[in-house]
mmCIF file of C-alpha atoms and ligand atoms in Angstrom:
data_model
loop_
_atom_site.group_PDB
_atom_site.id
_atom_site.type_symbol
_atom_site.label_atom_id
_atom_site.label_comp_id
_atom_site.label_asym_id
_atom_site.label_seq_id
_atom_site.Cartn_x
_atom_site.Cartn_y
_atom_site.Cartn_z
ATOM 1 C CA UNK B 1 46.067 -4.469 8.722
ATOM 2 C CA UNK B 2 48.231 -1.925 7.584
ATOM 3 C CA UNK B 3 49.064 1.223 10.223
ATOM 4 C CA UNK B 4 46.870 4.147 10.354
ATOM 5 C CA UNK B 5 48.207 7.417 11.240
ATOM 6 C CA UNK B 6 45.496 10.075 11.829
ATOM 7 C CA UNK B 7 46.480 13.937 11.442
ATOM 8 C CA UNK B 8 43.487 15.599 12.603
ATOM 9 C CA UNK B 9 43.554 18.899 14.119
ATOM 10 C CA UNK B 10 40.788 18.094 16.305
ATOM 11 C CA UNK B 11 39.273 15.793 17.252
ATOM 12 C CA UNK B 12 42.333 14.639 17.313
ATOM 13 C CA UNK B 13 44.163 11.100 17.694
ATOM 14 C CA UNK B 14 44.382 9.339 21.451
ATOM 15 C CA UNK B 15 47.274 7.276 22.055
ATOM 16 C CA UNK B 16 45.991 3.953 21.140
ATOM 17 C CA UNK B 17 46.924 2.122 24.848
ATOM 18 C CA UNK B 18 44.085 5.018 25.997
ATOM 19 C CA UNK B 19 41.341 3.506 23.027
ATOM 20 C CA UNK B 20 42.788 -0.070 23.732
ATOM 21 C CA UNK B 21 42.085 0.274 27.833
ATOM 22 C CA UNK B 22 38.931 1.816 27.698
ATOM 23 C CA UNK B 23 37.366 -0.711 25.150
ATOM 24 C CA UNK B 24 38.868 -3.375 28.228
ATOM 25 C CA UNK B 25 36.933 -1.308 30.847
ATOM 26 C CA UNK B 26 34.071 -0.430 28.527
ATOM 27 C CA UNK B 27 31.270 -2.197 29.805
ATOM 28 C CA UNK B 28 32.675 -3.123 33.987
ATOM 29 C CA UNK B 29 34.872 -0.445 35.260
ATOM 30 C CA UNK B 30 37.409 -2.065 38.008
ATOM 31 C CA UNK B 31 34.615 -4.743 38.914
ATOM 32 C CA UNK B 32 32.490 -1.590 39.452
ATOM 33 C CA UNK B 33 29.618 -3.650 37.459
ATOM 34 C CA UNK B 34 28.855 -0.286 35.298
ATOM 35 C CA UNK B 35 30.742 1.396 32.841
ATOM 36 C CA UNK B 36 31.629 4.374 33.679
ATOM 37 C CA UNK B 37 29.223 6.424 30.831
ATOM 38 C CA UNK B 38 26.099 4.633 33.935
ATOM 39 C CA UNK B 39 28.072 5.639 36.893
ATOM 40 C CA UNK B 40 26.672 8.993 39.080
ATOM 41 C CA UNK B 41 29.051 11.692 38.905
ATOM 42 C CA UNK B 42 29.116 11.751 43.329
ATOM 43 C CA UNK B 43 29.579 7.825 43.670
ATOM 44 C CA UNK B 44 32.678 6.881 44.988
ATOM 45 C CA UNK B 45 33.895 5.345 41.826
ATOM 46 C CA UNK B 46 33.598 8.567 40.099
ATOM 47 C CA UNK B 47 35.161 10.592 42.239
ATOM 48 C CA UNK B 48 37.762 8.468 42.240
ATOM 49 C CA UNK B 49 38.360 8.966 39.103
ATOM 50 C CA UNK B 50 38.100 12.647 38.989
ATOM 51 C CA UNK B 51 40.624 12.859 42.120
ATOM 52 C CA UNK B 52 43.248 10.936 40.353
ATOM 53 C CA UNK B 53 42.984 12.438 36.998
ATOM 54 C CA UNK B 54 43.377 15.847 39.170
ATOM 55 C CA UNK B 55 46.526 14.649 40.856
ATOM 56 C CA UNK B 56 48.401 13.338 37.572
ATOM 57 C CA UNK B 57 47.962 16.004 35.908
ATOM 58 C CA UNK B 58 49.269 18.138 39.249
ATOM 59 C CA UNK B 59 52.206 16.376 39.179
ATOM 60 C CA UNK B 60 52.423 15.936 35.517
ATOM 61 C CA UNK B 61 52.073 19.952 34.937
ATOM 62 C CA UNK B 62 53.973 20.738 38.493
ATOM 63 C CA UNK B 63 50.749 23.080 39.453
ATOM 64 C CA UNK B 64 50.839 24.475 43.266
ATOM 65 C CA UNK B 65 48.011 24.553 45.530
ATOM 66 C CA UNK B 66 46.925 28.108 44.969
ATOM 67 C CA UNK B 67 45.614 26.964 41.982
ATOM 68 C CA UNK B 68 42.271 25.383 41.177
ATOM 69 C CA UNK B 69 41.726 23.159 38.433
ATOM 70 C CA UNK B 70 38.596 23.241 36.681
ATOM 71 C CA UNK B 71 36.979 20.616 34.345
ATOM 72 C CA UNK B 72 33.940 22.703 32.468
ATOM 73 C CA UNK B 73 32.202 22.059 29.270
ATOM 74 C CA UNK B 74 31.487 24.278 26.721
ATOM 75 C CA UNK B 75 34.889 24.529 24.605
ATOM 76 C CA UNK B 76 37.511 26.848 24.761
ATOM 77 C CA UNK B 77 34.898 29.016 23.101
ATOM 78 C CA UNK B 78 33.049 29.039 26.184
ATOM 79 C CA UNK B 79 36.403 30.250 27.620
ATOM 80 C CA UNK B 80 36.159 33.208 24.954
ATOM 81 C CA UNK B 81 33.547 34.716 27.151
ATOM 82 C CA UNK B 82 34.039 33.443 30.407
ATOM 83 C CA UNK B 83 37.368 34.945 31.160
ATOM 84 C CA UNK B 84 36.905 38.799 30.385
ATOM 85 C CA UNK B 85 33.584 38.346 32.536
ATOM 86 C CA UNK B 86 35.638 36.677 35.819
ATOM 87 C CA UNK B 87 38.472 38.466 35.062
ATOM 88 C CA UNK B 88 38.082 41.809 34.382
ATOM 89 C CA UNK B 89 37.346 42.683 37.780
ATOM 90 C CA UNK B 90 36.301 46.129 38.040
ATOM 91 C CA UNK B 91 38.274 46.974 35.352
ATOM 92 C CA UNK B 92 36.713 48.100 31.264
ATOM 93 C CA UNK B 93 40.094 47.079 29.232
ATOM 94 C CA UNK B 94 42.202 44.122 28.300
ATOM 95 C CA UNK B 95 45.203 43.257 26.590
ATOM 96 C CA UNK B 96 45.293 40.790 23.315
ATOM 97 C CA UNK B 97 47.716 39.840 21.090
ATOM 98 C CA UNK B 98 46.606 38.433 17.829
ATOM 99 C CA UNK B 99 48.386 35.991 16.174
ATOM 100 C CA UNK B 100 45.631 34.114 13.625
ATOM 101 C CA UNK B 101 42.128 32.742 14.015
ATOM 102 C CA UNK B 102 41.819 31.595 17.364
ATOM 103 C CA UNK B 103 43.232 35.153 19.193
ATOM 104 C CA UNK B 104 40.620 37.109 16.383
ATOM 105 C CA UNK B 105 37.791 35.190 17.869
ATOM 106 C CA UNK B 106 39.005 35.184 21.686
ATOM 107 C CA UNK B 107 39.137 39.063 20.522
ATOM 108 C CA UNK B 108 35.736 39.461 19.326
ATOM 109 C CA UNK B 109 33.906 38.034 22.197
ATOM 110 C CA UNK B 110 35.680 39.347 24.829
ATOM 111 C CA UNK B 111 35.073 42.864 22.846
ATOM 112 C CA UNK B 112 31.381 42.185 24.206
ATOM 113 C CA UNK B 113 32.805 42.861 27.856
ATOM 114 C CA UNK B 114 35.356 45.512 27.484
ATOM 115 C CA UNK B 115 37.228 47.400 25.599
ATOM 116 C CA UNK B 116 40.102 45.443 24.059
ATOM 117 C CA UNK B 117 43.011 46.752 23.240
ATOM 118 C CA UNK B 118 45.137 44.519 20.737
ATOM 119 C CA UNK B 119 48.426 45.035 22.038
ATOM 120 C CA UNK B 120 49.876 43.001 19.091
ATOM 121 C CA UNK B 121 49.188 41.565 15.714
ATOM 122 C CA UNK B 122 51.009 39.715 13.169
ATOM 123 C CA UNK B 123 48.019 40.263 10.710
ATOM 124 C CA UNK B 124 50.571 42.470 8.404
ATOM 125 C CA UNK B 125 51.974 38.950 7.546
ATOM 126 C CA UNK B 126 49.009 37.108 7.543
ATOM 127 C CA UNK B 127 49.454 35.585 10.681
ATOM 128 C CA UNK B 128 52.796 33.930 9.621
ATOM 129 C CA UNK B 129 54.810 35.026 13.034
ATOM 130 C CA UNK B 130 54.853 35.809 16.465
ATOM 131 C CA UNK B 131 55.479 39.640 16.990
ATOM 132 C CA UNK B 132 58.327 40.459 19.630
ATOM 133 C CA UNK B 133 57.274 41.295 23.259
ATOM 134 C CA UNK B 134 59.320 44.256 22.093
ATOM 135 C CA UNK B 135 56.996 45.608 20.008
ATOM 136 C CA UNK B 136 53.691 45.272 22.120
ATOM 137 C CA UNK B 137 51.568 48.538 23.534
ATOM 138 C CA UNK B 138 50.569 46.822 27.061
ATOM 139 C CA UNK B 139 47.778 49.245 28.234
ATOM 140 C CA UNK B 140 48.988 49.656 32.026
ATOM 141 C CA UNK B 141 45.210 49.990 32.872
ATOM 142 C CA UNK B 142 44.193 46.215 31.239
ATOM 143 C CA UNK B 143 42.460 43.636 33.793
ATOM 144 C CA UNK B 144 44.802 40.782 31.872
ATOM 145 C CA UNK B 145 46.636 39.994 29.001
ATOM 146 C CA UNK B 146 45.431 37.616 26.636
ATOM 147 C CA UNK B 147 47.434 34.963 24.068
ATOM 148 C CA UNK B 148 46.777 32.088 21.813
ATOM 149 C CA UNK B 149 49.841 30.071 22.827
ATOM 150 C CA UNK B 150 49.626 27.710 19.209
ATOM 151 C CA UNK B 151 47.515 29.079 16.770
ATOM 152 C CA UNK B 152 46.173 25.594 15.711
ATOM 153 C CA UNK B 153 44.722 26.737 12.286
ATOM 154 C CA UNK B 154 47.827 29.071 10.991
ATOM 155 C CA UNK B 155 50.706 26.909 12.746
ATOM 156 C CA UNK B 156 52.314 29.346 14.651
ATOM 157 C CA UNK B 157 53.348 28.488 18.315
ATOM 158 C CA UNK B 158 54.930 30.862 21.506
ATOM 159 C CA UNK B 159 58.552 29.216 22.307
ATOM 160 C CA UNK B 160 58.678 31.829 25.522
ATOM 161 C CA UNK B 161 56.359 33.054 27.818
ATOM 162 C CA UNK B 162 55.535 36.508 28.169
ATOM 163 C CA UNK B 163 56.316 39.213 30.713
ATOM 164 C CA UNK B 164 53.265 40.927 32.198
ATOM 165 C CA UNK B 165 52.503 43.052 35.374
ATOM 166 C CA UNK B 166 48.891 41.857 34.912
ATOM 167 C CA UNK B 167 47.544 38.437 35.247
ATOM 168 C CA UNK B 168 48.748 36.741 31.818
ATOM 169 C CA UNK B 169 45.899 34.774 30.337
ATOM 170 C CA UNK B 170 46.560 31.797 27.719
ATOM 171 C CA UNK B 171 44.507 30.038 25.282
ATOM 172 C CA UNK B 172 46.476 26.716 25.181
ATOM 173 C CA UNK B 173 43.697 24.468 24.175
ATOM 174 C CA UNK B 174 46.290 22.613 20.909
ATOM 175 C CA UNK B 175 49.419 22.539 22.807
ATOM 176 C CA UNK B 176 48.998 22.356 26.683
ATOM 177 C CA UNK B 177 51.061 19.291 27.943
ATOM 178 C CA UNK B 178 53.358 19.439 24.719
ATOM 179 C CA UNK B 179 56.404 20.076 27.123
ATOM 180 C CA UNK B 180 56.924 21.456 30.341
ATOM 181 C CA UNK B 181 54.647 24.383 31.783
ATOM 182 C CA UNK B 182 55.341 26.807 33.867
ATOM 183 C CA UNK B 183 51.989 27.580 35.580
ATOM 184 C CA UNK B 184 53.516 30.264 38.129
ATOM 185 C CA UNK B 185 53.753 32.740 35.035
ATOM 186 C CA UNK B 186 49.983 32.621 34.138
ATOM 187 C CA UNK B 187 46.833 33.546 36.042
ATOM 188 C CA UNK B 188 44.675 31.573 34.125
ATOM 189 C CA UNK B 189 45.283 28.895 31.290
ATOM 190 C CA UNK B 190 42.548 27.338 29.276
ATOM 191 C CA UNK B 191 42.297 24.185 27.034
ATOM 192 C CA UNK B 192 39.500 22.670 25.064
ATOM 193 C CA UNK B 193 40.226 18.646 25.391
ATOM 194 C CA UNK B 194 39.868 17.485 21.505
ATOM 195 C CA UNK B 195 43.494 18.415 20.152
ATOM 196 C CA UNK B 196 46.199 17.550 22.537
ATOM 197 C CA UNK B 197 44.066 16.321 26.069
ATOM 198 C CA UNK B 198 41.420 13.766 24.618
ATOM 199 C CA UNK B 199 38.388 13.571 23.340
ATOM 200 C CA UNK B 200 35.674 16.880 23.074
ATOM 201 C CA UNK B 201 33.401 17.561 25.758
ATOM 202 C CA UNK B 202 35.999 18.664 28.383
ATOM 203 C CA UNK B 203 37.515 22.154 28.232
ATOM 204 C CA UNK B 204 40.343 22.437 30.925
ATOM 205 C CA UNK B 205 40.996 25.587 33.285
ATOM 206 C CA UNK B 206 43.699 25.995 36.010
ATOM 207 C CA UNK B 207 43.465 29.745 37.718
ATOM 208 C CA UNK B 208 45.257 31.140 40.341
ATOM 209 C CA UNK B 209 42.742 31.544 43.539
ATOM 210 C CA UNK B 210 42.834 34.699 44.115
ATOM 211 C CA UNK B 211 41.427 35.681 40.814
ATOM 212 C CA UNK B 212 38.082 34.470 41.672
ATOM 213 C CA UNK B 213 35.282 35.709 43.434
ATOM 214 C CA UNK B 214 34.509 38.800 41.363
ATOM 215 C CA UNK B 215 32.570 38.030 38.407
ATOM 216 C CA UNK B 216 31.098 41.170 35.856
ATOM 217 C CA UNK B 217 27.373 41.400 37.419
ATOM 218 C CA UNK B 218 25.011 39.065 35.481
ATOM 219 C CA UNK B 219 27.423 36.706 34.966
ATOM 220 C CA UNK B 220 25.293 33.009 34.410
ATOM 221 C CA UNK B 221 25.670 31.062 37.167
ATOM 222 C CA UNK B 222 27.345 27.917 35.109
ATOM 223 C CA UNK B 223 30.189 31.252 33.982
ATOM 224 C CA UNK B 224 31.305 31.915 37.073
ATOM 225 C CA UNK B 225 34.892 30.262 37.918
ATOM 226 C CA UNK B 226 34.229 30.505 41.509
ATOM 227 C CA UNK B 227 31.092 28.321 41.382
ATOM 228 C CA UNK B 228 32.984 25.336 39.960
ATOM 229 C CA UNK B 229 35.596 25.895 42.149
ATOM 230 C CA UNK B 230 33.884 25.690 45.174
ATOM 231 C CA UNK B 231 32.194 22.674 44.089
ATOM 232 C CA UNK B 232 35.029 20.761 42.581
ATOM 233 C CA UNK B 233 33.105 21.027 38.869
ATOM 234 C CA UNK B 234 30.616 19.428 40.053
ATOM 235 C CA UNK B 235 28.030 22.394 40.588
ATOM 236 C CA UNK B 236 26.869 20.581 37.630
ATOM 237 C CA UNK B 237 27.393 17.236 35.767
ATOM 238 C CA UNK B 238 30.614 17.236 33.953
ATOM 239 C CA UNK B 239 31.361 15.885 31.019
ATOM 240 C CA UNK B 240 31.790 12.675 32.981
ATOM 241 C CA UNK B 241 33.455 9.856 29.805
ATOM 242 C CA UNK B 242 36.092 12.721 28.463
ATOM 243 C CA UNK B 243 37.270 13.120 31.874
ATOM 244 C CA UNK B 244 37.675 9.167 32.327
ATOM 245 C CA UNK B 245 39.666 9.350 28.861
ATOM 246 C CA UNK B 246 41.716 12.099 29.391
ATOM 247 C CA UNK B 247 42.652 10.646 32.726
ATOM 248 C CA UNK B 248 43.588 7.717 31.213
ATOM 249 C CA UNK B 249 45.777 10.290 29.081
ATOM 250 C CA UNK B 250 47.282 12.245 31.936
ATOM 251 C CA UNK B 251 48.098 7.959 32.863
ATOM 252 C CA UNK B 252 49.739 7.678 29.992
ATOM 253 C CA UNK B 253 51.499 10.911 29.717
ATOM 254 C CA UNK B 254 53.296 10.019 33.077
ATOM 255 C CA UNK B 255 54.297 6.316 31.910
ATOM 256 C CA UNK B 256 56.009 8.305 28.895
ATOM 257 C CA UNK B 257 58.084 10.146 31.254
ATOM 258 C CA UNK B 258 56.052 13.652 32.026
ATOM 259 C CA UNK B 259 56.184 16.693 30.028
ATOM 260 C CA UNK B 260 60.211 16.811 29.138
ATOM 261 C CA UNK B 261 60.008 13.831 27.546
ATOM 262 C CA UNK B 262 57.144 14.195 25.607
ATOM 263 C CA UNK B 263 59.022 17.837 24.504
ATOM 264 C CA UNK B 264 61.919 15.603 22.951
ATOM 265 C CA UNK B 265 59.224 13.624 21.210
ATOM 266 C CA UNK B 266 57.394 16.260 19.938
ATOM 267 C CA UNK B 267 61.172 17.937 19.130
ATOM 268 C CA UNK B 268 61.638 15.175 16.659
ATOM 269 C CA UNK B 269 58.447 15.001 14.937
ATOM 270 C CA UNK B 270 58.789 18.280 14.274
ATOM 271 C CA UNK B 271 62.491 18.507 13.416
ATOM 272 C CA UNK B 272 61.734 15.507 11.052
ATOM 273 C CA UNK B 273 58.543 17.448 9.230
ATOM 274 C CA UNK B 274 60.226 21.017 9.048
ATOM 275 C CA UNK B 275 63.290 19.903 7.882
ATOM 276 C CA UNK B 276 62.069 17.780 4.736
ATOM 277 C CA UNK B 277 59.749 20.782 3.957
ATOM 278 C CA UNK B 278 62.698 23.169 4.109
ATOM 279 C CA UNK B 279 65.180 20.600 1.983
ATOM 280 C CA UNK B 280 62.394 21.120 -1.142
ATOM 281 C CA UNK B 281 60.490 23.486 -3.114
ATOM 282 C CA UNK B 282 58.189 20.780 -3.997
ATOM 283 C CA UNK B 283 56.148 21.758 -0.766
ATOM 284 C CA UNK B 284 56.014 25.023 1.192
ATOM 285 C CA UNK B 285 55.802 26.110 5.147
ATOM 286 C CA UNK B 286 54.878 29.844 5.229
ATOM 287 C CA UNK B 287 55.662 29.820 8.924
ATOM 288 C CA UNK B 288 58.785 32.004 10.150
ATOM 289 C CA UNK B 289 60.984 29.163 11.682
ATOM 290 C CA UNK B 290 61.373 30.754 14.940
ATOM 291 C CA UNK B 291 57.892 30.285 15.648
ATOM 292 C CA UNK B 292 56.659 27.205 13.497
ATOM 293 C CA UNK B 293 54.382 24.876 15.700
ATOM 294 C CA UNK B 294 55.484 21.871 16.857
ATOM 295 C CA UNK B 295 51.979 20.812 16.737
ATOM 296 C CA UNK B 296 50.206 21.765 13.421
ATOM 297 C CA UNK B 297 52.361 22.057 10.709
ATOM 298 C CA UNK B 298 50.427 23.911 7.397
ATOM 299 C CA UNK B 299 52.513 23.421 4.197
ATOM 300 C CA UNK B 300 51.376 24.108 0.332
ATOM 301 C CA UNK B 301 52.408 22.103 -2.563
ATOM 302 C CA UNK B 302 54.480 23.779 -5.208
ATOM 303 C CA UNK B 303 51.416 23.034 -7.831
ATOM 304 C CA UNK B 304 47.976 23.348 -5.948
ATOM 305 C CA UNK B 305 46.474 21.280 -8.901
ATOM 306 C CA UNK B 306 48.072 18.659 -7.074
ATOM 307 C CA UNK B 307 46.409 18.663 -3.696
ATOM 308 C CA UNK B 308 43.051 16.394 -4.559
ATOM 309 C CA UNK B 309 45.712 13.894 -5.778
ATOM 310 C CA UNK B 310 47.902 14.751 -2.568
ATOM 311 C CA UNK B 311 45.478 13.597 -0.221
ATOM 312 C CA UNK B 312 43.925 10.806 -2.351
ATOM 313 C CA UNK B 313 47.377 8.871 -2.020
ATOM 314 C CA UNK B 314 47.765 9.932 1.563
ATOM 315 C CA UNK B 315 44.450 8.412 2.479
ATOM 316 C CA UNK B 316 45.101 5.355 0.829
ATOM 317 C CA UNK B 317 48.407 4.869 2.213
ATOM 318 C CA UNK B 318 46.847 5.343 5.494
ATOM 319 C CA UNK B 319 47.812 8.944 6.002
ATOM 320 C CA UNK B 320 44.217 10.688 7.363
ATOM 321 C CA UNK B 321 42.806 14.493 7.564
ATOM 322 C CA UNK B 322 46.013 16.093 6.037
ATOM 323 C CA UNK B 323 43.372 18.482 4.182
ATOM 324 C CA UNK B 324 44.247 22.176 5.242
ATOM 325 C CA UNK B 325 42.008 24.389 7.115
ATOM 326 C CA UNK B 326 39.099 25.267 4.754
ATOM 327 C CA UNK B 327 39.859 29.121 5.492
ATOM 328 C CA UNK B 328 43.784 28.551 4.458
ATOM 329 C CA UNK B 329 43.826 26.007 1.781
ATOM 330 C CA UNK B 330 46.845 23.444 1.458
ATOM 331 C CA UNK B 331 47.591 20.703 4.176
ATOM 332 C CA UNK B 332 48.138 20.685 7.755
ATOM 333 C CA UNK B 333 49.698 17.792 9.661
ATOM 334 C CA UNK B 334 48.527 18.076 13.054
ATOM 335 C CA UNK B 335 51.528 16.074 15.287
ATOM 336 C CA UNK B 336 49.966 16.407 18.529
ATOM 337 C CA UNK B 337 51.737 13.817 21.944
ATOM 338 C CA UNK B 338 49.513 10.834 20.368
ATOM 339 C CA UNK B 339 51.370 10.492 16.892
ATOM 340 C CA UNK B 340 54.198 8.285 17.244
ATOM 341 C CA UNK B 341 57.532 9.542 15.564
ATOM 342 C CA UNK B 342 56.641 6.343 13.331
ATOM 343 C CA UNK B 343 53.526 8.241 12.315
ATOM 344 C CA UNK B 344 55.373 11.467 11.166
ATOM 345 C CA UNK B 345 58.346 9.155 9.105
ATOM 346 C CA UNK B 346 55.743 7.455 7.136
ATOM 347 C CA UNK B 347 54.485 10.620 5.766
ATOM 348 C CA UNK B 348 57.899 12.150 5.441
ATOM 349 C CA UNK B 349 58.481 9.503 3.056
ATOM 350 C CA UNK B 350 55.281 9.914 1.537
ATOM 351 C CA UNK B 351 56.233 13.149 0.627
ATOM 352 C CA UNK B 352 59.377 12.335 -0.471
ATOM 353 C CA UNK B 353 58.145 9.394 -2.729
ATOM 354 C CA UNK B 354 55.192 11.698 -4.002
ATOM 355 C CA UNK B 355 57.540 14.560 -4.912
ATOM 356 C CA UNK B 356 60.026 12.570 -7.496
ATOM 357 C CA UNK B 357 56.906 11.315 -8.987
ATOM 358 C CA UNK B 358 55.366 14.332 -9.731
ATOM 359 C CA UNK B 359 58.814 16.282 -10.227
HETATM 360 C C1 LIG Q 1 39.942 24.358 18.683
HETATM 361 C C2 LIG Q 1 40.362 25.611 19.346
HETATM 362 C C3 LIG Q 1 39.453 26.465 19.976
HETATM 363 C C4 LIG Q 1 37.963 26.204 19.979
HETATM 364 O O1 LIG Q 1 37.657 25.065 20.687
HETATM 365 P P1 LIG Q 1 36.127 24.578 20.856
HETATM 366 O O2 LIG Q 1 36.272 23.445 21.776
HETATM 367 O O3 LIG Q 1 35.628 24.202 19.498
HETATM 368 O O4 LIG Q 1 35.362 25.699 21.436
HETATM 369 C C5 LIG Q 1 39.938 27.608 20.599
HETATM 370 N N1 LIG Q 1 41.237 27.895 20.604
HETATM 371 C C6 LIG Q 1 42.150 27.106 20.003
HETATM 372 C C7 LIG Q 1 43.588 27.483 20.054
HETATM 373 C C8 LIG Q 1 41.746 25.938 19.368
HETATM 374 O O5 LIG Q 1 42.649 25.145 18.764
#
């Protein structure tokens, strides 16, 4: 059977060893007798698993003690919500910097909790850049400052960290464990599984400890960090299979080599896309190159009458979901760790091959 490469933005593609091991352990986990779908989230098999996804992915992201990592459901959306009413703290205002889609709705739901101040926006350019920390009005009275660290819908991705006085919050749900992380700059980092973790159902928190413990009065029980905390995210069920998958992930990620070497990976698929796209006018990036994402990469054709055709051929050359977000039009090649280089050549030379035909 011929190679499939799927370019989903989410749900997203698993590295196939991940798919291929849990079909293996699909119906008798480790001579368990149960899969682990029948298996009670406090037997010991469980939390076996949930302590040694925890650990890789310590050691895999380097995070210290004094932080807690959560596994929640919900989405990042939940996370939308969730942070402005644990973090605020006392405080009525937050920072956020808006860089597309994803920092507009973190925006408008945290605009339920407190006044937000939008320190930033590249909305002048239609979302086509990262502004320069140079430019930003921090409000020396915000709780936190907000970000979108890969805005998964426009393409546009944070290659440095920002410098805050305040606890710096991230939305990294479609590029967290794309290279190496620095947790010690953040206070709180979020990720919904389906793009870059595994598959939906999960959404990821680490937070620093001392940021918990003082959540906006009325806060649900199920949105207060320091409830899952204390019960090692098991106040309730979690999402029980996604964490079994993305520890097999987190497994997987280590065998690779850890975060740098997954950077030099994702380095050359991105390299390899970018710099076809920039070699013709046939197709178009509207990304400024300093900040193009190394994880979604939106391009236009030249002729829009061409797209249905576009992603007829792709699809039958085994080239899936390149169709653009509906709100931007075009194509968008999500590259997440799971596609192979292999993946990204065989569309480059789709592209190329599609181009001189329709020259
Ligand atoms: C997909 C996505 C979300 C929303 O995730 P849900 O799990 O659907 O809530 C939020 N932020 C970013 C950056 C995303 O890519």
């Amino acid at each position: 059977m011929e190679q499939i490469y799927n370019f989903s933005a989410g749900p997203a593609v698993l590295p196939r060893e991940v798919l291929q091991q849990a079909r293996d352990e699909m119906l008798d986990w480790h001579s368990s007798g149960m899969s682990v779908m029948e298996m009670s989230h406090r037997g010991k098999e469980f939390m076996s698993i949930a302590a040694q996804m925890e650990s890789d992915l310590r050691e895999l992201a380097n995070i210290p003690q004094n932080y807690k990592i959560l596994f929640l459901q919900g989405g990042a959306s939940s996370q939308f919500a969730m942070v402005p009413l644990n973090l605020l703290r006392g405080k009525t205002t937050a920072d956020y910097i808006n860089t597309g889609q994803w920092s507009a709705k973190a925006i408008e739901e945290a605009s339920r909790y407190c006044a937000v101040n939008v320190a930033a926006s590249s909305q002048d350019k239609n979302f086509t850049y990262v502004p320069l920390q140079t430019e930003w009005r921090l409000n020396p009275h915000a709780a936190y400052v907000h970000y979108t660290t890969n805005e998964t819908i426009g393409g546009v991705e944070f290659h440095w960290i920002p410098q805050t006085d305040v606890p710096l919050v991230a939305d990294m749900s479609s590029d967290i464990l794309s290279r190496p992380l620095d947790v010690t700059r953040y206070g709180l980092i979020y990720a919904g599984a389906q793009k870059n973790l595994g598959p939906a159902g999960l959404t990821l928190v680490i937070v620093r400890d001392d940021l918990l413990g003082k959540p906006l009065s009325g806060t649900p029980t199920l949105y207060d960090y320091q409830i899952h905390a204390q019960n090692d995210s098991m106040y309730n069920t979690p999402p029980t299979y996604a964490m079994y998958i993305t520890g097999l992930v987190f497994a997987w990620l280590k065998k690779q080599g850890g975060l740098a070497a997954m950077e030099k990976i994702n380095i050359t698929k991105a390299e390899l896309l970018y710099g076809y796209l920039d070699s013709t006018d046939f197709y178009h990036c509207p990304v400024a190159k300093a900040d193009r994402s190394r994880m979604n990469v939106p391009f236009t054709l030249k002729d829009a009458a061409l797209d249905g055709e576009f992603l007829k051929q792709t699809q039958q050359n085994g080239l899936l979901q390149l169709k653009g977000h509906r709100s931007v039009g075009g194509m968008r090649a999500s590259i997440y760790n799971a596609m192979p280089v292999a993946g990204v050549a065989k569309l480059v030379a789709f592209m190329k091959e599609f181009a001189s035909r329709h020259a």
